[in-house]
PDB file of C-alpha atoms in Angstrom:
ATOM      1  CA  UNK A 195      61.064 -50.431  34.134  1.00  0.00           C
ATOM      2  CA  UNK A 196      57.861 -49.864  35.950  1.00  0.00           C
ATOM      3  CA  UNK A 197      58.501 -46.112  35.853  1.00  0.00           C
ATOM      4  CA  UNK A 198      58.850 -46.236  32.088  1.00  0.00           C
ATOM      5  CA  UNK A 199      55.553 -48.090  31.780  1.00  0.00           C
ATOM      6  CA  UNK A 200      53.889 -45.609  34.105  1.00  0.00           C
ATOM      7  CA  UNK A 201      55.150 -42.700  32.088  1.00  0.00           C
ATOM      8  CA  UNK A 202      54.019 -44.361  28.849  1.00  0.00           C
ATOM      9  CA  UNK A 203      50.564 -44.921  30.329  1.00  0.00           C
ATOM     10  CA  UNK A 204      50.316 -41.276  31.394  1.00  0.00           C
ATOM     11  CA  UNK A 205      51.367 -40.103  27.953  1.00  0.00           C
ATOM     12  CA  UNK A 206      48.842 -42.436  26.333  1.00  0.00           C
ATOM     13  CA  UNK A 207      46.094 -41.231  28.672  1.00  0.00           C
ATOM     14  CA  UNK A 208      46.896 -37.584  27.895  1.00  0.00           C
ATOM     15  CA  UNK A 209      46.863 -38.348  24.168  1.00  0.00           C
ATOM     16  CA  UNK A 210      43.514 -40.150  24.472  1.00  0.00           C
ATOM     17  CA  UNK A 211      42.017 -37.231  26.439  1.00  0.00           C
ATOM     18  CA  UNK A 212      43.253 -34.744  23.850  1.00  0.00           C
ATOM     19  CA  UNK A 213      41.821 -36.869  21.042  1.00  0.00           C
ATOM     20  CA  UNK A 214      38.501 -37.142  22.888  1.00  0.00           C
ATOM     21  CA  UNK A 215      38.344 -33.359  23.344  1.00  0.00           C
ATOM     22  CA  UNK A 216      38.855 -32.923  19.624  1.00  0.00           C
ATOM     23  CA  UNK A 217      36.051 -35.359  18.814  1.00  0.00           C
ATOM     24  CA  UNK A 218      33.358 -34.192  21.250  1.00  0.00           C
ATOM     25  CA  UNK A 219      31.826 -30.883  20.095  1.00  0.00           C
ATOM     26  CA  UNK A 220      31.457 -28.091  22.645  1.00  0.00           C
ATOM     27  CA  UNK A 221      28.126 -26.281  22.335  1.00  0.00           C
ATOM     28  CA  UNK A 222      28.338 -22.561  22.979  1.00  0.00           C
ATOM     29  CA  UNK A 223      25.248 -20.560  23.933  1.00  0.00           C
ATOM     30  CA  UNK A 224      23.760 -19.024  20.752  1.00  0.00           C
ATOM     31  CA  UNK A 225      21.537 -15.953  21.015  1.00  0.00           C
ATOM     32  CA  UNK A 226      18.204 -16.562  19.292  1.00  0.00           C
ATOM     33  CA  UNK A 227      17.155 -14.736  16.118  1.00  0.00           C
ATOM     34  CA  UNK A 228      13.597 -13.562  15.593  1.00  0.00           C
ATOM     35  CA  UNK A 229      12.512 -13.089  11.960  1.00  0.00           C
ATOM     36  CA  UNK A 230       9.200 -11.427  11.117  1.00  0.00           C
ATOM     37  CA  UNK A 231       7.611 -11.707   7.657  1.00  0.00           C
ATOM     38  CA  UNK A 232       4.965  -9.033   7.079  1.00  0.00           C
ATOM     39  CA  UNK A 233       2.161  -9.612   4.558  1.00  0.00           C
ATOM     40  CA  UNK A 234      -0.833  -7.576   3.440  1.00  0.00           C
ATOM     41  CA  UNK A 235      -4.384  -8.953   3.731  1.00  0.00           C
ATOM     42  CA  UNK A 236      -4.231  -9.886   0.045  1.00  0.00           C
ATOM     43  CA  UNK A 237      -1.033 -11.866   0.537  1.00  0.00           C
ATOM     44  CA  UNK A 238       1.602  -9.457  -0.767  1.00  0.00           C
ATOM     45  CA  UNK A 239       4.940  -8.831   0.950  1.00  0.00           C
ATOM     46  CA  UNK A 240       4.839  -5.457   2.704  1.00  0.00           C
ATOM     47  CA  UNK A 241       7.977  -3.358   2.384  1.00  0.00           C
ATOM     48  CA  UNK A 242       8.728  -0.307   4.546  1.00  0.00           C
ATOM     49  CA  UNK A 243       6.616  -1.471   7.468  1.00  0.00           C
ATOM     50  CA  UNK A 244       7.988  -0.666  10.919  1.00  0.00           C
ATOM     51  CA  UNK A 245       8.329  -3.664  13.244  1.00  0.00           C
ATOM     52  CA  UNK A 246       8.894  -3.045  16.960  1.00  0.00           C
ATOM     53  CA  UNK A 247       9.652  -5.586  19.674  1.00  0.00           C
ATOM     54  CA  UNK A 248       9.173  -5.086  23.406  1.00  0.00           C
ATOM     55  CA  UNK A 249      10.178  -7.212  26.405  1.00  0.00           C
ATOM     56  CA  UNK A 250       7.869  -8.745  29.004  1.00  0.00           C
ATOM     57  CA  UNK A 251       7.717  -5.400  30.820  1.00  0.00           C
ATOM     58  CA  UNK A 252       6.643  -3.513  27.708  1.00  0.00           C
ATOM     59  CA  UNK A 253      10.016  -1.842  27.261  1.00  0.00           C
ATOM     60  CA  UNK A 254      10.969  -1.236  23.632  1.00  0.00           C
ATOM     61  CA  UNK A 255      13.943  -3.350  22.626  1.00  0.00           C
ATOM     62  CA  UNK A 256      14.294  -2.415  18.961  1.00  0.00           C
ATOM     63  CA  UNK A 257      12.404  -1.180  15.903  1.00  0.00           C
ATOM     64  CA  UNK A 258      13.358  -1.942  12.315  1.00  0.00           C
ATOM     65  CA  UNK A 259      11.866  -1.402   8.857  1.00  0.00           C
ATOM     66  CA  UNK A 260      11.075  -4.306   6.534  1.00  0.00           C
ATOM     67  CA  UNK A 261      12.962  -4.596   3.277  1.00  0.00           C
ATOM     68  CA  UNK A 262      11.614  -5.208  -0.209  1.00  0.00           C
ATOM     69  CA  UNK A 263      10.707  -8.798   0.731  1.00  0.00           C
ATOM     70  CA  UNK A 264       8.672  -7.663   3.737  1.00  0.00           C
ATOM     71  CA  UNK A 265      11.117  -9.276   6.170  1.00  0.00           C
ATOM     72  CA  UNK A 266      13.055  -8.019   9.188  1.00  0.00           C
ATOM     73  CA  UNK A 267      15.233  -9.879  11.724  1.00  0.00           C
ATOM     74  CA  UNK A 268      16.214  -9.165  15.327  1.00  0.00           C
ATOM     75  CA  UNK A 269      19.272 -10.592  17.089  1.00  0.00           C
ATOM     76  CA  UNK A 270      20.880 -10.425  20.558  1.00  0.00           C
ATOM     77  CA  UNK A 271      17.664 -11.568  22.231  1.00  0.00           C
ATOM     78  CA  UNK A 272      17.288 -13.898  25.209  1.00  0.00           C
ATOM     79  CA  UNK A 273      16.085 -17.455  24.882  1.00  0.00           C
ATOM     80  CA  UNK A 274      13.006 -18.612  26.830  1.00  0.00           C
ATOM     81  CA  UNK A 275      11.708 -15.053  26.933  1.00  0.00           C
ATOM     82  CA  UNK A 276       8.373 -13.752  25.618  1.00  0.00           C
ATOM     83  CA  UNK A 277       8.458 -10.706  23.347  1.00  0.00           C
ATOM     84  CA  UNK A 278       5.644  -8.523  22.047  1.00  0.00           C
ATOM     85  CA  UNK A 279       5.665  -7.548  18.379  1.00  0.00           C
ATOM     86  CA  UNK A 280       4.000  -4.444  16.910  1.00  0.00           C
ATOM     87  CA  UNK A 281       3.744  -3.587  13.210  1.00  0.00           C
ATOM     88  CA  UNK A 282       3.162   0.001  12.053  1.00  0.00           C
ATOM     89  CA  UNK A 283       2.164   1.137   8.566  1.00  0.00           C
ATOM     90  CA  UNK A 284       2.627   3.930   7.838  1.00  0.00           C
ATOM     91  CA  UNK A 285       5.090   4.952  10.558  1.00  0.00           C
ATOM     92  CA  UNK A 286       3.363   5.362  13.911  1.00  0.00           C
ATOM     93  CA  UNK A 287       0.075   3.708  12.890  1.00  0.00           C
ATOM     94  CA  UNK A 288      -0.381   0.221  14.355  1.00  0.00           C
ATOM     95  CA  UNK A 289      -1.818  -2.422  12.035  1.00  0.00           C
ATOM     96  CA  UNK A 290      -0.883  -5.637  13.897  1.00  0.00           C
ATOM     97  CA  UNK A 291       0.406  -6.966  17.214  1.00  0.00           C
ATOM     98  CA  UNK A 292       1.277 -10.353  18.694  1.00  0.00           C
ATOM     99  CA  UNK A 293       3.459 -12.202  21.234  1.00  0.00           C
ATOM    100  CA  UNK A 294       6.128 -14.832  20.706  1.00  0.00           C
ATOM    101  CA  UNK A 295       8.083 -17.094  23.086  1.00  0.00           C
ATOM    102  CA  UNK A 296      11.690 -17.539  21.994  1.00  0.00           C
ATOM    103  CA  UNK A 297      12.175 -21.171  23.021  1.00  0.00           C
ATOM    104  CA  UNK A 298      14.440 -21.913  20.082  1.00  0.00           C
ATOM    105  CA  UNK A 299      17.642 -20.519  18.645  1.00  0.00           C
ATOM    106  CA  UNK A 300      15.821 -19.243  15.539  1.00  0.00           C
ATOM    107  CA  UNK A 301      12.131 -18.469  15.152  1.00  0.00           C
ATOM    108  CA  UNK A 302      10.239 -17.075  12.160  1.00  0.00           C
ATOM    109  CA  UNK A 303       6.684 -15.773  12.357  1.00  0.00           C
ATOM    110  CA  UNK A 304       4.304 -14.415   9.726  1.00  0.00           C
ATOM    111  CA  UNK A 305       2.252 -11.287  10.429  1.00  0.00           C
ATOM    112  CA  UNK A 306      -0.765 -10.596   8.191  1.00  0.00           C
ATOM    113  CA  UNK A 307      -1.577  -6.956   8.849  1.00  0.00           C
ATOM    114  CA  UNK A 308      -4.598  -4.689   8.272  1.00  0.00           C
ATOM    115  CA  UNK A 309      -3.173  -3.350   5.012  1.00  0.00           C
ATOM    116  CA  UNK A 310      -4.059  -3.960   1.367  1.00  0.00           C
ATOM    117  CA  UNK A 311      -1.460  -3.810  -1.362  1.00  0.00           C
ATOM    118  CA  UNK A 312      -3.629  -1.845  -3.812  1.00  0.00           C
ATOM    119  CA  UNK A 313      -6.956  -0.063  -4.115  1.00  0.00           C
ATOM    120  CA  UNK A 314      -8.071   0.870  -7.628  1.00  0.00           C
ATOM    121  CA  UNK A 315     -10.562   3.689  -8.144  1.00  0.00           C
ATOM    122  CA  UNK A 316     -12.274   4.468 -11.448  1.00  0.00           C
ATOM    123  CA  UNK A 317     -13.876   7.876 -12.001  1.00  0.00           C
ATOM    124  CA  UNK A 318     -16.739   8.151 -14.520  1.00  0.00           C
ATOM    125  CA  UNK A 319     -19.440  10.599 -15.532  1.00  0.00           C
ATOM    126  CA  UNK A 320     -22.956  10.317 -14.140  1.00  0.00           C
ATOM    127  CA  UNK A 321     -23.991   7.487 -16.487  1.00  0.00           C
ATOM    128  CA  UNK A 322     -20.641   5.660 -16.424  1.00  0.00           C
ATOM    129  CA  UNK A 323     -20.183   6.223 -20.132  1.00  0.00           C
ATOM    130  CA  UNK A 324     -17.102   8.400 -20.068  1.00  0.00           C
ATOM    131  CA  UNK A 325     -13.973   7.961 -17.919  1.00  0.00           C
ATOM    132  CA  UNK A 326     -12.684  11.135 -16.290  1.00  0.00           C
ATOM    133  CA  UNK A 327      -8.976  11.779 -16.964  1.00  0.00           C
ATOM    134  CA  UNK A 328      -6.719  14.137 -14.999  1.00  0.00           C
ATOM    135  CA  UNK A 329      -8.984  14.206 -11.968  1.00  0.00           C
ATOM    136  CA  UNK A 330      -7.199  14.438  -8.630  1.00  0.00           C
ATOM    137  CA  UNK A 331      -8.453  11.884  -6.118  1.00  0.00           C
ATOM    138  CA  UNK A 332      -7.938  12.304  -2.366  1.00  0.00           C
ATOM    139  CA  UNK A 333      -8.313   9.541   0.246  1.00  0.00           C
ATOM    140  CA  UNK A 334      -8.604  10.533   3.907  1.00  0.00           C
ATOM    141  CA  UNK A 335      -8.479   7.818   6.595  1.00  0.00           C
ATOM    142  CA  UNK A 336     -11.557   8.197   8.824  1.00  0.00           C
ATOM    143  CA  UNK A 337      -9.813   7.204  12.078  1.00  0.00           C
ATOM    144  CA  UNK A 338      -6.629   9.156  11.508  1.00  0.00           C
ATOM    145  CA  UNK A 339      -6.869  12.087   9.089  1.00  0.00           C
ATOM    146  CA  UNK A 340      -3.095  12.450   9.038  1.00  0.00           C
ATOM    147  CA  UNK A 341      -3.154   9.372   6.774  1.00  0.00           C
ATOM    148  CA  UNK A 342      -4.024  10.992   3.449  1.00  0.00           C
ATOM    149  CA  UNK A 343      -3.285   9.926  -0.111  1.00  0.00           C
ATOM    150  CA  UNK A 344      -3.706  11.730  -3.414  1.00  0.00           C
ATOM    151  CA  UNK A 345      -3.079  10.923  -7.059  1.00  0.00           C
ATOM    152  CA  UNK A 346      -4.481  11.719 -10.502  1.00  0.00           C
ATOM    153  CA  UNK A 347      -6.497   9.550 -12.846  1.00  0.00           C
ATOM    154  CA  UNK A 348      -5.055   8.347 -16.136  1.00  0.00           C
ATOM    155  CA  UNK A 349      -6.738   8.626 -19.541  1.00  0.00           C
ATOM    156  CA  UNK A 350      -9.043   5.709 -18.657  1.00  0.00           C
ATOM    157  CA  UNK A 351     -10.188   7.372 -15.414  1.00  0.00           C
ATOM    158  CA  UNK A 352      -8.178   4.945 -13.306  1.00  0.00           C
ATOM    159  CA  UNK A 353      -5.990   5.619 -10.283  1.00  0.00           C
ATOM    160  CA  UNK A 354      -4.212   3.137  -7.985  1.00  0.00           C
ATOM    161  CA  UNK A 355      -3.413   3.611  -4.304  1.00  0.00           C
ATOM    162  CA  UNK A 356      -1.423   1.406  -1.983  1.00  0.00           C
ATOM    163  CA  UNK A 357      -0.280  -0.145   0.102  1.00  0.00           C
ATOM    164  CA  UNK A 358      -2.639   1.475   2.629  1.00  0.00           C
ATOM    165  CA  UNK A 359      -4.322   0.564   5.930  1.00  0.00           C
ATOM    166  CA  UNK A 360      -7.643  -1.228   5.475  1.00  0.00           C
ATOM    167  CA  UNK A 361      -9.033  -1.048   9.014  1.00  0.00           C
ATOM    168  CA  UNK A 362     -11.305   1.964   8.415  1.00  0.00           C
ATOM    169  CA  UNK A 363     -13.341   3.769   5.772  1.00  0.00           C
ATOM    170  CA  UNK A 364     -11.852   6.531   3.639  1.00  0.00           C
ATOM    171  CA  UNK A 365     -13.398   9.831   2.697  1.00  0.00           C
ATOM    172  CA  UNK A 366     -13.081  10.157  -1.091  1.00  0.00           C
ATOM    173  CA  UNK A 367     -12.855  13.609  -2.630  1.00  0.00           C
ATOM    174  CA  UNK A 368     -12.412  14.186  -6.369  1.00  0.00           C
ATOM    175  CA  UNK A 369     -11.162  17.473  -7.776  1.00  0.00           C
ATOM    176  CA  UNK A 370     -11.932  18.058 -11.445  1.00  0.00           C
ATOM    177  CA  UNK A 371     -11.760  21.260 -13.462  1.00  0.00           C
ATOM    178  CA  UNK A 372     -11.731  23.483 -10.421  1.00  0.00           C
ATOM    179  CA  UNK A 373     -14.601  21.783  -8.604  1.00  0.00           C
ATOM    180  CA  UNK A 374     -14.488  19.433  -5.624  1.00  0.00           C
ATOM    181  CA  UNK A 375     -16.851  16.475  -5.386  1.00  0.00           C
ATOM    182  CA  UNK A 376     -17.253  14.721  -2.032  1.00  0.00           C
ATOM    183  CA  UNK A 377     -18.050  11.063  -2.611  1.00  0.00           C
ATOM    184  CA  UNK A 378     -18.453  10.208   1.082  1.00  0.00           C
ATOM    185  CA  UNK A 379     -16.833   7.548   3.251  1.00  0.00           C
ATOM    186  CA  UNK A 380     -16.139   4.246   1.512  1.00  0.00           C
ATOM    187  CA  UNK A 381     -14.742   0.961   2.786  1.00  0.00           C
ATOM    188  CA  UNK A 382     -12.143  -0.830   0.714  1.00  0.00           C
ATOM    189  CA  UNK A 383     -14.141  -3.618  -1.011  1.00  0.00           C
ATOM    190  CA  UNK A 384     -12.997  -7.215  -1.112  1.00  0.00           C
ATOM    191  CA  UNK A 385     -12.019  -6.977  -4.776  1.00  0.00           C
ATOM    192  CA  UNK A 386     -10.270  -3.621  -4.038  1.00  0.00           C
ATOM    193  CA  UNK A 387     -12.049  -1.844  -6.917  1.00  0.00           C
ATOM    194  CA  UNK A 388     -14.340   1.169  -6.481  1.00  0.00           C
ATOM    195  CA  UNK A 389     -16.206   3.028  -9.209  1.00  0.00           C
ATOM    196  CA  UNK A 390     -17.034   6.681  -8.619  1.00  0.00           C
ATOM    197  CA  UNK A 391     -19.626   8.695 -10.530  1.00  0.00           C
ATOM    198  CA  UNK A 392     -19.424  12.476 -10.846  1.00  0.00           C
ATOM    199  CA  UNK A 393     -22.337  14.743 -11.874  1.00  0.00           C
ATOM    200  CA  UNK A 394     -20.861  15.244 -15.339  1.00  0.00           C
ATOM    201  CA  UNK A 395     -22.839  15.006 -18.549  1.00  0.00           C
ATOM    202  CA  UNK A 396     -22.413  15.061 -22.321  1.00  0.00           C
ATOM    203  CA  UNK A 397     -23.974  17.004 -25.185  1.00  0.00           C
ATOM    204  CA  UNK A 398     -24.255  15.438 -28.640  1.00  0.00           C
ATOM    205  CA  UNK A 399     -24.283  17.796 -31.626  1.00  0.00           C
ATOM    206  CA  UNK A 400     -24.621  17.314 -35.370  1.00  0.00           C
ATOM    207  CA  UNK A 401     -22.837  19.873 -37.570  1.00  0.00           C
ATOM    208  CA  UNK A 402     -24.441  20.455 -40.996  1.00  0.00           C
ATOM    209  CA  UNK A 403     -23.672  22.869 -43.778  1.00  0.00           C
ATOM    210  CA  UNK A 404     -26.307  25.102 -45.419  1.00  0.00           C
ATOM    211  CA  UNK A 405     -27.342  22.260 -47.689  1.00  0.00           C
ATOM    212  CA  UNK A 406     -27.823  19.860 -44.792  1.00  0.00           C
ATOM    213  CA  UNK A 407     -24.677  17.807 -45.352  1.00  0.00           C
ATOM    214  CA  UNK A 408     -22.550  16.746 -42.372  1.00  0.00           C
ATOM    215  CA  UNK A 409     -19.349  18.705 -41.808  1.00  0.00           C
ATOM    216  CA  UNK A 410     -16.256  16.897 -40.584  1.00  0.00           C
ATOM    217  CA  UNK A 411     -13.445  18.224 -38.319  1.00  0.00           C
ATOM    218  CA  UNK A 412     -15.367  21.126 -36.837  1.00  0.00           C
ATOM    219  CA  UNK A 413     -14.121  21.868 -33.326  1.00  0.00           C
ATOM    220  CA  UNK A 414     -16.817  22.586 -30.775  1.00  0.00           C
ATOM    221  CA  UNK A 415     -15.994  24.213 -27.430  1.00  0.00           C
ATOM    222  CA  UNK A 416     -18.047  24.814 -24.324  1.00  0.00           C
ATOM    223  CA  UNK A 417     -16.972  27.957 -22.490  1.00  0.00           C
ATOM    224  CA  UNK A 418     -17.421  29.304 -19.026  1.00  0.00           C
ATOM    225  CA  UNK A 419     -17.115  33.077 -18.746  1.00  0.00           C
ATOM    226  CA  UNK A 420     -15.890  34.464 -15.433  1.00  0.00           C
ATOM    227  CA  UNK A 421     -15.300  38.243 -15.183  1.00  0.00           C
ATOM    228  CA  UNK A 422     -15.091  38.495 -18.960  1.00  0.00           C
ATOM    229  CA  UNK A 423     -12.498  35.715 -19.078  1.00  0.00           C
ATOM    230  CA  UNK A 424     -13.264  32.639 -21.154  1.00  0.00           C
ATOM    231  CA  UNK A 425     -12.452  29.192 -19.850  1.00  0.00           C
ATOM    232  CA  UNK A 426     -12.860  26.104 -22.019  1.00  0.00           C
ATOM    233  CA  UNK A 427     -14.882  23.530 -20.064  1.00  0.00           C
ATOM    234  CA  UNK A 428     -15.079  20.829 -22.712  1.00  0.00           C
ATOM    235  CA  UNK A 429     -14.447  20.377 -26.405  1.00  0.00           C
ATOM    236  CA  UNK A 430     -14.971  17.901 -29.232  1.00  0.00           C
ATOM    237  CA  UNK A 431     -14.404  17.546 -32.983  1.00  0.00           C
ATOM    238  CA  UNK A 432     -17.081  16.433 -35.430  1.00  0.00           C
ATOM    239  CA  UNK A 433     -16.640  13.123 -37.221  1.00  0.00           C
ATOM    240  CA  UNK A 434     -17.453  12.168 -40.806  1.00  0.00           C
ATOM    241  CA  UNK A 435     -21.167  12.139 -39.932  1.00  0.00           C
ATOM    242  CA  UNK A 436     -20.866  15.641 -38.525  1.00  0.00           C
ATOM    243  CA  UNK A 437     -21.417  14.362 -34.980  1.00  0.00           C
ATOM    244  CA  UNK A 438     -19.541  15.887 -32.063  1.00  0.00           C
ATOM    245  CA  UNK A 439     -19.904  14.658 -28.491  1.00  0.00           C
ATOM    246  CA  UNK A 440     -18.911  17.203 -25.853  1.00  0.00           C
ATOM    247  CA  UNK A 441     -18.160  15.153 -22.729  1.00  0.00           C
ATOM    248  CA  UNK A 442     -17.667  15.647 -19.007  1.00  0.00           C
ATOM    249  CA  UNK A 443     -19.723  18.812 -18.680  1.00  0.00           C
ATOM    250  CA  UNK A 444     -20.266  19.807 -15.027  1.00  0.00           C
ATOM    251  CA  UNK A 445     -23.624  21.004 -13.784  1.00  0.00           C
ATOM    252  CA  UNK A 446     -24.279  24.717 -13.216  1.00  0.00           C
ATOM    253  CA  UNK A 447     -21.917  25.670 -16.039  1.00  0.00           C
ATOM    254  CA  UNK A 448     -22.456  29.234 -17.171  1.00  0.00           C
TER     255      UNK A 448
END
């Protein structure tokens, strides 16, 4: 009888232990995740930035590129370890660095880098009356001339660049109608808008007939003759008052 009670007690104890094991959670070691959010100086998410992490000995662990939201994550790291983070934009050009101690299973940090999301440049004539369309604008980074950008102005003389590093001045060169104009080195201003003036001028004409009345729709062209070849530099059409304004005339036009 006592044996039966002893067996029953053992069975009950085994059942209770099994039930207790099912109730008490077992915590497995979880590798920490490091998430880096990359932002420009003007607060925009920076896509296509390269984020590199190194261990305490400076050995590169991994490098990844941010997605459209400016975010990248690293896994399979060790907890209670310090990692160095480097951000490059464009590839190979460092714009930020920092250290982080992974003392938690998941850590997110924000990196505001030396990059602006956009720089707008307007190109005008000498008196800022007339925008210059179809001018090609070049930007050359003064600390690393391999970082070069180029684009053409729209009908309102406007061209946008970016994202681009903002830690140095840029040499601005404008190419218009076969001539290059060096604007000099310019820093990206706080409002990220720069207005450029070229030595271009305008000529205002009034077209009259023999009786002194204005003539409408007369096309006026300014030519440059090189080796007996004519090149149209600028043109305009007279209005109802007979007035024609020939714009964006470069100096030394012959």
